[in-house]
Amino acid sequence: MFVDEIVIHIQSGSGGKGCESYYRRTDKKFVPTGGDGGKGGDVIIRADRNVTSLYSFRFNPLFRAESGQLGGGNQRTGRNGPDMVILVPCGTSVFNKAGYLLIRDLVNEGDEVVALRGGRGGIGNQHHGKTATPGEPGQSLDLVLDLKLKADIFFVGSPNSGKSRLLNYLTGSKAKSEAYPFATKSPQLGIFETADYKTLVLCELPSLVRGSSKGKALGNQFLKHLFRARLLFLMVDSFQDDFGAAAGYNDLIEELKAYNSDFAGIPHFLLINKMDMPEISESLTKKKINVPCPVFRISAETGAGIEILMKEAEKRIFESAEKA
Ligand SMILES: Nc1nc2c(ncn2[C@@H]2O[C@H](COP(=O)(O)OP(=O)(O)O)[C@@H](O)[C@H]2O)c(=O)[nH]1
Ligand SMILES: [Mg+2]
């Protein structure tokens, strides 16, 4: 199961209490010697590439940093409470649940944010003979962790267009490829290795249909993953009765725009799949498809056309990386 949004509750540590203690001098005067309390632990959220999902947070949504220790006599300062570090996948956005305010996007390995500071330690009475003070209490907060997947190429398209089959072909993944629509309910990732051993991360999104933006089929929330996409493979169902690849393409573009008007500007290729089937190859081999992007005719079954497709995809991705 894929979890890409989860609520967690965090608590920072309280500051330790300052100490009130006295040393009785030989002249019978009392000298205050109480040490300060330690600081409470912070709650830090950090992106770590070894963490790949938010799934484990479902069972353990509470995170608490330790409190600082009490100050001691003889001016001993209490130990600080250790920070609580929560590791999340790269690509996680951290929101304050109240008002859904963005605290930070943790995009790359090692990005981090102090979500809550620990309380300051109390003051011991060693200073100016004042009375000791309690530590500052820790704070608590509900956060929403929202994971947007990081992939180089996203497969976006109609049900049964062969997205899963293509992912299987390219990565040896076991994504469900079945002859019923909406077999893929959650994003599926796979790694593709190029001829010179570079890797590309591929991601199949659930099927997009005309009306997804209005809640049809599986809706369109999964399109949020496209925020950092570098290339899209748009796939249309070659088997629609009134099949027009250009119409299918336009539907997909409209759905992308409905989610975010910038998404139509993500570089993309149109893929016509299932070219191994005579019905399809007869009607589509020569036909000119009028769309403003490169078109590739492939078969995810036999692999025909896929080598050229991936060469072009690679070029697009590594070229744009050099420019960036
Ligand atoms: N003949 C043929 N069948 C294919 C091809 N690609 C996918 N299929 C079949 O079409 C159906 C839907 O494929 P699937 O990959 O699940 O589509 P998705 O909904 O886009 O993920 C499955 O029965 C696949 O085996 C292809 O290139 N050739
Ligand atoms: Mg699928």
mmCIF file of C-alpha atoms and ligand atoms in Angstrom:
data_model
loop_
_atom_site.group_PDB
_atom_site.id
_atom_site.type_symbol
_atom_site.label_atom_id
_atom_site.label_comp_id
_atom_site.label_asym_id
_atom_site.label_seq_id
_atom_site.Cartn_x
_atom_site.Cartn_y
_atom_site.Cartn_z
ATOM 1 C CA MET A 1 0.000 0.000 0.000
ATOM 2 C CA PHE A 2 1.213 3.447 -0.854
ATOM 3 C CA VAL A 3 0.788 6.231 1.671
ATOM 4 C CA ASP A 4 1.599 9.703 0.482
ATOM 5 C CA GLU A 5 -0.026 11.835 3.139
ATOM 6 C CA ILE A 6 -0.073 11.323 6.859
ATOM 7 C CA VAL A 7 -0.669 13.296 10.063
ATOM 8 C CA ILE A 8 1.843 13.014 12.879
ATOM 9 C CA HIS A 9 1.890 14.537 16.328
ATOM 10 C CA ILE A 10 5.162 15.931 17.636
ATOM 11 C CA GLN A 11 6.228 17.199 21.049
ATOM 12 C CA SER A 12 9.436 18.985 21.894
ATOM 13 C CA GLY A 13 11.125 18.391 25.234
ATOM 14 C CA SER A 14 10.521 20.642 28.255
ATOM 15 C CA GLY A 15 13.394 22.516 29.767
ATOM 16 C CA GLY A 16 14.716 21.033 32.995
ATOM 17 C CA LYS A 17 13.959 22.854 36.232
ATOM 18 C CA GLY A 18 16.601 25.127 37.655
ATOM 19 C CA CYS A 19 17.996 24.022 41.020
ATOM 20 C CA GLU A 20 17.760 25.852 44.307
ATOM 21 C CA SER A 21 20.564 24.886 46.614
ATOM 22 C CA TYR A 22 22.912 26.583 49.054
ATOM 23 C CA TYR A 23 26.381 26.146 50.339
ATOM 24 C CA ARG A 24 26.945 27.113 53.957
ATOM 25 C CA ARG A 25 30.202 28.975 54.279
ATOM 26 C CA THR A 26 32.346 28.891 57.431
ATOM 27 C CA ASP A 27 31.165 32.421 58.213
ATOM 28 C CA LYS A 28 27.666 30.908 58.311
ATOM 29 C CA LYS A 29 26.498 32.764 55.206
ATOM 30 C CA PHE A 30 24.489 30.788 52.657
ATOM 31 C CA VAL A 31 25.746 31.003 49.109
ATOM 32 C CA PRO A 32 23.290 29.948 46.373
ATOM 33 C CA THR A 33 24.776 27.252 44.131
ATOM 34 C CA GLY A 34 21.809 25.810 42.169
ATOM 35 C CA GLY A 35 22.672 24.894 38.539
ATOM 36 C CA ASP A 36 20.536 25.614 35.474
ATOM 37 C CA GLY A 37 18.214 23.045 33.979
ATOM 38 C CA GLY A 38 19.052 21.469 30.616
ATOM 39 C CA LYS A 39 17.325 22.508 27.397
ATOM 40 C CA GLY A 40 14.551 20.272 26.058
ATOM 41 C CA GLY A 41 15.148 18.382 22.811
ATOM 42 C CA ASP A 42 14.076 19.837 19.460
ATOM 43 C CA VAL A 43 12.001 17.920 16.969
ATOM 44 C CA ILE A 44 13.811 17.871 13.640
ATOM 45 C CA ILE A 45 12.488 16.465 10.374
ATOM 46 C CA ARG A 46 15.123 15.353 7.884
ATOM 47 C CA ALA A 47 15.000 13.909 4.367
ATOM 48 C CA ASP A 48 16.839 10.627 4.033
ATOM 49 C CA ARG A 49 17.187 8.696 0.809
ATOM 50 C CA ASN A 50 16.982 5.358 2.576
ATOM 51 C CA VAL A 51 13.424 6.073 3.602
ATOM 52 C CA THR A 52 11.094 5.381 0.705
ATOM 53 C CA SER A 53 7.609 5.774 2.095
ATOM 54 C CA LEU A 54 5.532 7.292 4.856
ATOM 55 C CA TYR A 55 3.949 3.920 5.493
ATOM 56 C CA SER A 56 5.599 3.228 8.843
ATOM 57 C CA PHE A 57 4.187 6.456 10.288
ATOM 58 C CA ARG A 58 0.719 4.961 10.166
ATOM 59 C CA PHE A 59 1.521 2.816 13.157
ATOM 60 C CA ASN A 60 3.632 5.292 15.040
ATOM 61 C CA PRO A 61 2.319 8.813 14.579
ATOM 62 C CA LEU A 62 3.626 10.247 17.870
ATOM 63 C CA PHE A 63 7.119 11.663 18.253
ATOM 64 C CA ARG A 64 8.418 13.121 21.458
ATOM 65 C CA ALA A 65 11.806 14.657 22.173
ATOM 66 C CA GLU A 66 13.206 14.163 25.656
ATOM 67 C CA SER A 67 13.112 16.845 28.330
ATOM 68 C CA GLY A 68 16.169 18.521 29.762
ATOM 69 C CA GLN A 69 17.378 17.284 33.131
ATOM 70 C CA LEU A 70 17.098 19.188 36.370
ATOM 71 C CA GLY A 71 19.919 21.439 37.396
ATOM 72 C CA GLY A 72 21.965 20.181 40.330
ATOM 73 C CA GLY A 73 23.724 21.542 43.384
ATOM 74 C CA ASN A 74 27.288 22.814 43.121
ATOM 75 C CA GLN A 75 26.379 24.724 39.941
ATOM 76 C CA ARG A 76 25.841 21.562 37.949
ATOM 77 C CA THR A 77 23.864 22.223 34.757
ATOM 78 C CA GLY A 78 21.304 19.608 33.805
ATOM 79 C CA ARG A 79 21.907 17.589 30.654
ATOM 80 C CA ASN A 80 20.118 18.806 27.505
ATOM 81 C CA GLY A 81 17.362 16.551 26.190
ATOM 82 C CA PRO A 82 18.494 14.859 22.959
ATOM 83 C CA ASP A 83 16.735 16.013 19.790
ATOM 84 C CA MET A 84 14.170 13.775 18.162
ATOM 85 C CA VAL A 85 15.100 13.352 14.492
ATOM 86 C CA ILE A 86 12.356 12.048 12.232
ATOM 87 C CA LEU A 87 13.581 10.635 8.919
ATOM 88 C CA VAL A 88 11.257 11.052 5.947
ATOM 89 C CA PRO A 89 11.592 10.319 2.209
ATOM 90 C CA CYS A 90 13.165 12.945 -0.060
ATOM 91 C CA GLY A 91 10.326 14.939 -1.595
ATOM 92 C CA THR A 92 8.288 15.294 1.605
ATOM 93 C CA SER A 93 6.574 18.613 2.287
ATOM 94 C CA VAL A 94 5.955 19.432 5.928
ATOM 95 C CA PHE A 95 2.773 21.354 6.747
ATOM 96 C CA ASN A 96 1.355 22.705 9.968
ATOM 97 C CA LYS A 97 -1.983 20.891 10.123
ATOM 98 C CA ALA A 98 -3.713 23.965 11.512
ATOM 99 C CA GLY A 99 -4.363 26.087 8.449
ATOM 100 C CA TYR A 100 -2.317 23.770 6.234
ATOM 101 C CA LEU A 101 0.614 26.164 6.197
ATOM 102 C CA LEU A 102 3.760 24.967 4.492
ATOM 103 C CA ILE A 103 6.670 24.792 6.916
ATOM 104 C CA ARG A 104 9.289 23.420 4.516
ATOM 105 C CA ASP A 105 9.803 21.294 1.400
ATOM 106 C CA LEU A 106 12.417 18.652 2.102
ATOM 107 C CA VAL A 107 13.479 17.849 -1.430
ATOM 108 C CA ASN A 108 17.027 16.511 -1.268
ATOM 109 C CA GLU A 109 18.995 14.150 0.917
ATOM 110 C CA GLY A 110 19.854 15.867 4.198
ATOM 111 C CA ASP A 111 17.388 18.763 3.895
ATOM 112 C CA GLU A 112 15.962 19.401 7.348
ATOM 113 C CA VAL A 113 13.784 21.671 9.408
ATOM 114 C CA VAL A 114 13.459 22.220 13.153
ATOM 115 C CA ALA A 115 9.719 21.795 13.450
ATOM 116 C CA LEU A 116 9.603 22.515 17.190
ATOM 117 C CA ARG A 117 12.205 23.924 19.542
ATOM 118 C CA GLY A 118 12.687 22.388 22.943
ATOM 119 C CA GLY A 119 11.917 24.500 26.022
ATOM 120 C CA ARG A 120 14.747 26.490 27.577
ATOM 121 C CA GLY A 121 16.131 25.169 30.803
ATOM 122 C CA GLY A 122 15.154 26.890 34.066
ATOM 123 C CA ILE A 123 17.606 29.172 35.831
ATOM 124 C CA GLY A 124 19.382 27.901 38.915
ATOM 125 C CA ASN A 125 19.636 30.145 41.942
ATOM 126 C CA GLN A 126 23.412 30.398 41.504
ATOM 127 C CA HIS A 127 22.881 33.596 39.524
ATOM 128 C CA HIS A 128 22.592 36.681 41.679
ATOM 129 C CA GLY A 129 21.037 34.645 44.447
ATOM 130 C CA LYS A 130 17.664 34.693 42.738
ATOM 131 C CA THR A 131 15.129 31.960 43.217
ATOM 132 C CA ALA A 132 15.304 29.100 40.740
ATOM 133 C CA THR A 133 12.803 29.029 37.856
ATOM 134 C CA PRO A 134 11.056 26.090 36.232
ATOM 135 C CA GLY A 135 12.045 25.153 32.695
ATOM 136 C CA GLU A 136 10.044 26.332 29.724
ATOM 137 C CA PRO A 137 7.487 23.695 28.762
ATOM 138 C CA GLY A 138 7.867 21.803 25.478
ATOM 139 C CA GLN A 139 5.368 22.431 22.730
ATOM 140 C CA SER A 140 3.253 20.161 20.630
ATOM 141 C CA LEU A 141 2.030 20.351 17.082
ATOM 142 C CA ASP A 142 0.183 18.318 14.483
ATOM 143 C CA LEU A 143 1.989 18.085 11.168
ATOM 144 C CA VAL A 144 0.918 16.824 7.796
ATOM 145 C CA LEU A 145 3.665 15.033 5.877
ATOM 146 C CA ASP A 146 2.940 15.092 2.185
ATOM 147 C CA LEU A 147 5.165 13.035 -0.101
ATOM 148 C CA LYS A 148 5.596 13.972 -3.716
ATOM 149 C CA LEU A 149 7.475 11.260 -5.501
ATOM 150 C CA LYS A 150 10.720 12.044 -7.227
ATOM 151 C CA ALA A 151 11.029 10.395 -10.611
ATOM 152 C CA ASP A 152 12.569 11.306 -13.959
ATOM 153 C CA ILE A 153 9.752 10.041 -16.146
ATOM 154 C CA PHE A 154 6.091 9.736 -15.201
ATOM 155 C CA PHE A 155 3.660 7.587 -17.192
ATOM 156 C CA VAL A 156 0.345 9.370 -17.425
ATOM 157 C CA GLY A 157 -2.520 8.032 -19.427
ATOM 158 C CA SER A 158 -5.814 6.364 -20.073
ATOM 159 C CA PRO A 159 -6.834 3.079 -18.485
ATOM 160 C CA ASN A 160 -5.522 0.010 -20.334
ATOM 161 C CA SER A 161 -3.104 2.037 -22.422
ATOM 162 C CA GLY A 162 -0.287 -0.195 -21.207
ATOM 163 C CA LYS A 163 1.429 1.912 -18.549
ATOM 164 C CA SER A 164 1.999 -1.036 -16.224
ATOM 165 C CA ARG A 165 3.090 -3.274 -19.064
ATOM 166 C CA LEU A 166 5.646 -0.696 -20.180
ATOM 167 C CA LEU A 167 6.949 -0.270 -16.644
ATOM 168 C CA ASN A 168 7.307 -4.055 -16.406
ATOM 169 C CA TYR A 169 9.122 -4.170 -19.695
ATOM 170 C CA LEU A 170 11.563 -1.412 -18.813
ATOM 171 C CA THR A 171 12.299 -2.245 -15.202
ATOM 172 C CA GLY A 172 11.333 -5.832 -14.589
ATOM 173 C CA SER A 173 8.922 -4.525 -11.954
ATOM 174 C CA LYS A 174 5.857 -6.515 -11.048
ATOM 175 C CA ALA A 175 3.318 -3.702 -11.353
ATOM 176 C CA LYS A 176 -0.098 -5.199 -12.029
ATOM 177 C CA SER A 177 -0.772 -5.228 -15.744
ATOM 178 C CA GLU A 178 -4.268 -6.425 -16.322
ATOM 179 C CA ALA A 179 -7.033 -6.277 -18.823
ATOM 180 C CA TYR A 180 -9.313 -4.343 -16.547
ATOM 181 C CA PRO A 181 -9.214 -0.593 -16.120
ATOM 182 C CA PHE A 182 -7.811 1.020 -12.963
ATOM 183 C CA ALA A 183 -5.765 -2.023 -11.953
ATOM 184 C CA THR A 184 -3.111 0.415 -10.726
ATOM 185 C CA LYS A 185 -4.475 2.301 -7.725
ATOM 186 C CA SER A 186 -1.291 3.880 -6.450
ATOM 187 C CA PRO A 187 1.907 5.194 -8.045
ATOM 188 C CA GLN A 188 4.414 2.499 -8.977
ATOM 189 C CA LEU A 189 8.142 3.132 -9.139
ATOM 190 C CA GLY A 190 10.835 1.355 -11.101
ATOM 191 C CA ILE A 191 14.458 1.893 -12.045
ATOM 192 C CA PHE A 192 15.599 1.818 -15.657
ATOM 193 C CA GLU A 193 19.250 1.400 -16.512
ATOM 194 C CA THR A 194 20.536 3.085 -19.662
ATOM 195 C CA ALA A 195 23.124 1.543 -21.997
ATOM 196 C CA ASP A 196 25.897 3.408 -20.201
ATOM 197 C CA TYR A 197 24.685 2.465 -16.708
ATOM 198 C CA LYS A 198 22.963 5.684 -15.792
ATOM 199 C CA THR A 199 19.714 5.173 -13.948
ATOM 200 C CA LEU A 200 16.355 6.762 -14.546
ATOM 201 C CA VAL A 201 13.535 6.544 -12.039
ATOM 202 C CA LEU A 202 10.225 5.762 -13.696
ATOM 203 C CA CYS A 203 6.811 6.174 -12.148
ATOM 204 C CA GLU A 204 3.448 4.917 -13.333
ATOM 205 C CA LEU A 205 0.570 7.014 -12.050
ATOM 206 C CA PRO A 206 -3.003 5.707 -11.766
ATOM 207 C CA SER A 207 -5.053 6.166 -14.902
ATOM 208 C CA LEU A 208 -6.265 9.594 -15.891
ATOM 209 C CA VAL A 209 -9.546 9.994 -17.746
ATOM 210 C CA ARG A 210 -11.539 12.872 -19.086
ATOM 211 C CA GLY A 211 -13.311 14.172 -15.972
ATOM 212 C CA SER A 212 -10.708 12.998 -13.427
ATOM 213 C CA SER A 213 -10.453 16.617 -12.321
ATOM 214 C CA LYS A 214 -14.152 16.468 -11.451
ATOM 215 C CA GLY A 215 -13.694 13.353 -9.354
ATOM 216 C CA LYS A 216 -14.315 10.775 -12.037
ATOM 217 C CA ALA A 217 -12.522 7.410 -11.795
ATOM 218 C CA LEU A 218 -9.737 7.704 -9.219
ATOM 219 C CA GLY A 219 -9.797 11.496 -9.209
ATOM 220 C CA ASN A 220 -6.670 13.476 -9.889
ATOM 221 C CA GLN A 221 -4.929 13.968 -6.546
ATOM 222 C CA PHE A 222 -2.059 11.757 -7.660
ATOM 223 C CA LEU A 223 -1.080 14.434 -10.186
ATOM 224 C CA LYS A 224 0.589 16.309 -7.343
ATOM 225 C CA HIS A 225 3.573 14.008 -7.897
ATOM 226 C CA LEU A 226 4.267 15.792 -11.169
ATOM 227 C CA PHE A 227 5.555 18.926 -9.441
ATOM 228 C CA ARG A 228 9.146 17.961 -10.040
ATOM 229 C CA ALA A 229 8.678 15.770 -13.117
ATOM 230 C CA ARG A 230 11.233 16.130 -15.908
ATOM 231 C CA LEU A 231 9.471 14.199 -18.642
ATOM 232 C CA LEU A 232 6.048 12.642 -19.154
ATOM 233 C CA PHE A 233 5.073 9.685 -21.295
ATOM 234 C CA LEU A 234 1.473 10.367 -22.228
ATOM 235 C CA MET A 235 -0.303 7.167 -23.187
ATOM 236 C CA VAL A 236 -3.682 6.898 -24.840
ATOM 237 C CA ASP A 237 -5.788 3.822 -25.266
ATOM 238 C CA SER A 238 -5.323 2.637 -28.816
ATOM 239 C CA PHE A 239 -8.546 0.647 -28.625
ATOM 240 C CA GLN A 240 -11.155 3.302 -28.114
ATOM 241 C CA ASP A 241 -13.900 2.821 -30.713
ATOM 242 C CA ASP A 242 -13.689 6.305 -32.080
ATOM 243 C CA PHE A 243 -9.989 6.278 -31.612
ATOM 244 C CA GLY A 244 -8.261 9.476 -32.311
ATOM 245 C CA ALA A 245 -4.856 9.698 -30.725
ATOM 246 C CA ALA A 246 -4.886 13.473 -30.980
ATOM 247 C CA ALA A 247 -8.221 13.675 -29.155
ATOM 248 C CA GLY A 248 -6.905 11.381 -26.449
ATOM 249 C CA TYR A 249 -3.821 13.528 -26.173
ATOM 250 C CA ASN A 250 -5.901 16.694 -25.846
ATOM 251 C CA ASP A 251 -8.005 15.124 -23.090
ATOM 252 C CA LEU A 252 -4.890 14.281 -21.115
ATOM 253 C CA ILE A 253 -3.455 17.772 -21.558
ATOM 254 C CA GLU A 254 -6.755 19.329 -20.462
ATOM 255 C CA GLU A 255 -6.777 17.154 -17.350
ATOM 256 C CA LEU A 256 -3.204 18.131 -16.533
ATOM 257 C CA LYS A 257 -4.064 21.803 -16.946
ATOM 258 C CA ALA A 258 -7.148 21.447 -14.777
ATOM 259 C CA TYR A 259 -4.903 20.310 -11.948
ATOM 260 C CA ASN A 260 -2.211 22.907 -12.521
ATOM 261 C CA SER A 261 -1.995 25.270 -15.449
ATOM 262 C CA ASP A 262 1.793 24.856 -15.576
ATOM 263 C CA PHE A 263 1.645 21.114 -16.101
ATOM 264 C CA ALA A 264 0.951 21.329 -19.813
ATOM 265 C CA GLY A 265 4.431 22.828 -20.030
ATOM 266 C CA ILE A 266 6.212 19.755 -18.662
ATOM 267 C CA PRO A 267 8.165 18.169 -21.554
ATOM 268 C CA HIS A 268 6.255 15.151 -22.831
ATOM 269 C CA PHE A 269 6.085 12.474 -25.524
ATOM 270 C CA LEU A 270 2.941 10.846 -26.848
ATOM 271 C CA LEU A 271 3.145 7.055 -26.912
ATOM 272 C CA ILE A 272 1.014 4.896 -29.147
ATOM 273 C CA ASN A 273 1.256 1.424 -27.677
ATOM 274 C CA LYS A 274 0.159 -2.077 -28.751
ATOM 275 C CA MET A 275 1.598 -1.706 -32.240
ATOM 276 C CA ASP A 276 2.057 -5.505 -32.269
ATOM 277 C CA MET A 277 -1.708 -5.882 -32.703
ATOM 278 C CA PRO A 278 -2.705 -5.973 -36.382
ATOM 279 C CA GLU A 279 -5.862 -3.890 -35.797
ATOM 280 C CA ILE A 280 -3.796 -1.124 -34.370
ATOM 281 C CA SER A 281 -0.776 -1.238 -36.595
ATOM 282 C CA GLU A 282 -2.998 -1.198 -39.690
ATOM 283 C CA SER A 283 -4.858 1.898 -38.664
ATOM 284 C CA LEU A 284 -1.991 3.760 -37.046
ATOM 285 C CA THR A 285 1.314 2.946 -38.695
ATOM 286 C CA LYS A 286 1.103 5.536 -41.405
ATOM 287 C CA LYS A 287 -1.459 7.905 -39.994
ATOM 288 C CA LYS A 288 -0.158 11.341 -39.184
ATOM 289 C CA ILE A 289 -1.004 12.303 -35.627
ATOM 290 C CA ASN A 290 -1.416 15.998 -35.211
ATOM 291 C CA VAL A 291 0.010 16.843 -31.806
ATOM 292 C CA PRO A 292 2.637 19.392 -30.740
ATOM 293 C CA CYS A 293 5.050 16.848 -29.272
ATOM 294 C CA PRO A 294 7.162 13.891 -30.421
ATOM 295 C CA VAL A 295 5.140 10.719 -31.080
ATOM 296 C CA PHE A 296 6.478 7.188 -30.555
ATOM 297 C CA ARG A 297 4.825 4.018 -31.764
ATOM 298 C CA ILE A 298 5.760 1.129 -29.525
ATOM 299 C CA SER A 299 4.787 -2.268 -28.263
ATOM 300 C CA ALA A 300 5.226 -2.943 -24.564
ATOM 301 C CA GLU A 301 4.559 -6.589 -25.440
ATOM 302 C CA THR A 302 7.341 -7.158 -27.994
ATOM 303 C CA GLY A 303 9.568 -4.211 -27.147
ATOM 304 C CA ALA A 304 9.319 -2.757 -30.639
ATOM 305 C CA GLY A 305 10.177 0.940 -30.745
ATOM 306 C CA ILE A 306 11.164 1.097 -27.108
ATOM 307 C CA GLU A 307 14.905 1.394 -27.608
ATOM 308 C CA ILE A 308 14.494 4.533 -29.698
ATOM 309 C CA LEU A 309 11.978 5.912 -27.239
ATOM 310 C CA MET A 310 14.312 5.515 -24.281
ATOM 311 C CA LYS A 311 17.277 6.976 -26.170
ATOM 312 C CA GLU A 312 15.263 10.105 -26.873
ATOM 313 C CA ALA A 313 13.966 10.231 -23.303
ATOM 314 C CA GLU A 314 17.488 9.960 -21.958
ATOM 315 C CA LYS A 315 18.663 12.756 -24.231
ATOM 316 C CA ARG A 316 15.841 15.010 -23.108
ATOM 317 C CA ILE A 317 16.455 14.390 -19.444
ATOM 318 C CA PHE A 318 20.206 14.690 -19.344
ATOM 319 C CA GLU A 319 20.175 17.723 -21.661
ATOM 320 C CA SER A 320 17.735 19.560 -19.421
ATOM 321 C CA ALA A 321 19.836 18.611 -16.394
ATOM 322 C CA GLU A 322 22.890 20.230 -17.982
ATOM 323 C CA LYS A 323 20.993 23.398 -18.718
ATOM 324 C CA ALA A 324 19.600 23.611 -15.188
HETATM 325 N N1 LIG B 1 -0.837 -6.867 -27.345
HETATM 326 C C1 LIG B 1 -0.458 -5.981 -26.450
HETATM 327 N N2 LIG B 1 -1.103 -5.879 -25.264
HETATM 328 C C2 LIG B 1 -0.696 -4.971 -24.384
HETATM 329 C C3 LIG B 1 0.389 -4.093 -24.652
HETATM 330 N N3 LIG B 1 0.555 -3.290 -23.587
HETATM 331 C C4 LIG B 1 -0.376 -3.650 -22.689
HETATM 332 N N4 LIG B 1 -1.144 -4.640 -23.147
HETATM 333 C C5 LIG B 1 -2.287 -5.294 -22.465
HETATM 334 O O1 LIG B 1 -3.285 -4.312 -22.230
HETATM 335 C C6 LIG B 1 -3.900 -4.503 -20.963
HETATM 336 C C7 LIG B 1 -3.762 -3.252 -20.087
HETATM 337 O O2 LIG B 1 -2.391 -3.028 -19.820
HETATM 338 P P1 LIG B 1 -1.896 -2.293 -18.505
HETATM 339 O O3 LIG B 1 -0.422 -2.239 -18.629
HETATM 340 O O4 LIG B 1 -2.469 -2.908 -17.294
HETATM 341 O O5 LIG B 1 -2.543 -0.853 -18.728
HETATM 342 P P2 LIG B 1 -2.587 0.384 -17.706
HETATM 343 O O6 LIG B 1 -3.972 0.452 -17.186
HETATM 344 O O7 LIG B 1 -2.278 1.562 -18.566
HETATM 345 O O8 LIG B 1 -1.548 0.141 -16.657
HETATM 346 C C8 LIG B 1 -3.220 -5.717 -20.353
HETATM 347 O O9 LIG B 1 -4.003 -6.847 -20.633
HETATM 348 C C9 LIG B 1 -1.904 -5.812 -21.097
HETATM 349 O O10 LIG B 1 -1.384 -7.104 -21.163
HETATM 350 C C10 LIG B 1 1.055 -4.220 -25.930
HETATM 351 O O11 LIG B 1 1.997 -3.513 -26.277
HETATM 352 N N5 LIG B 1 0.581 -5.183 -26.774
HETATM 353 MG MG MG B 2 -1.586 0.208 -14.615
#
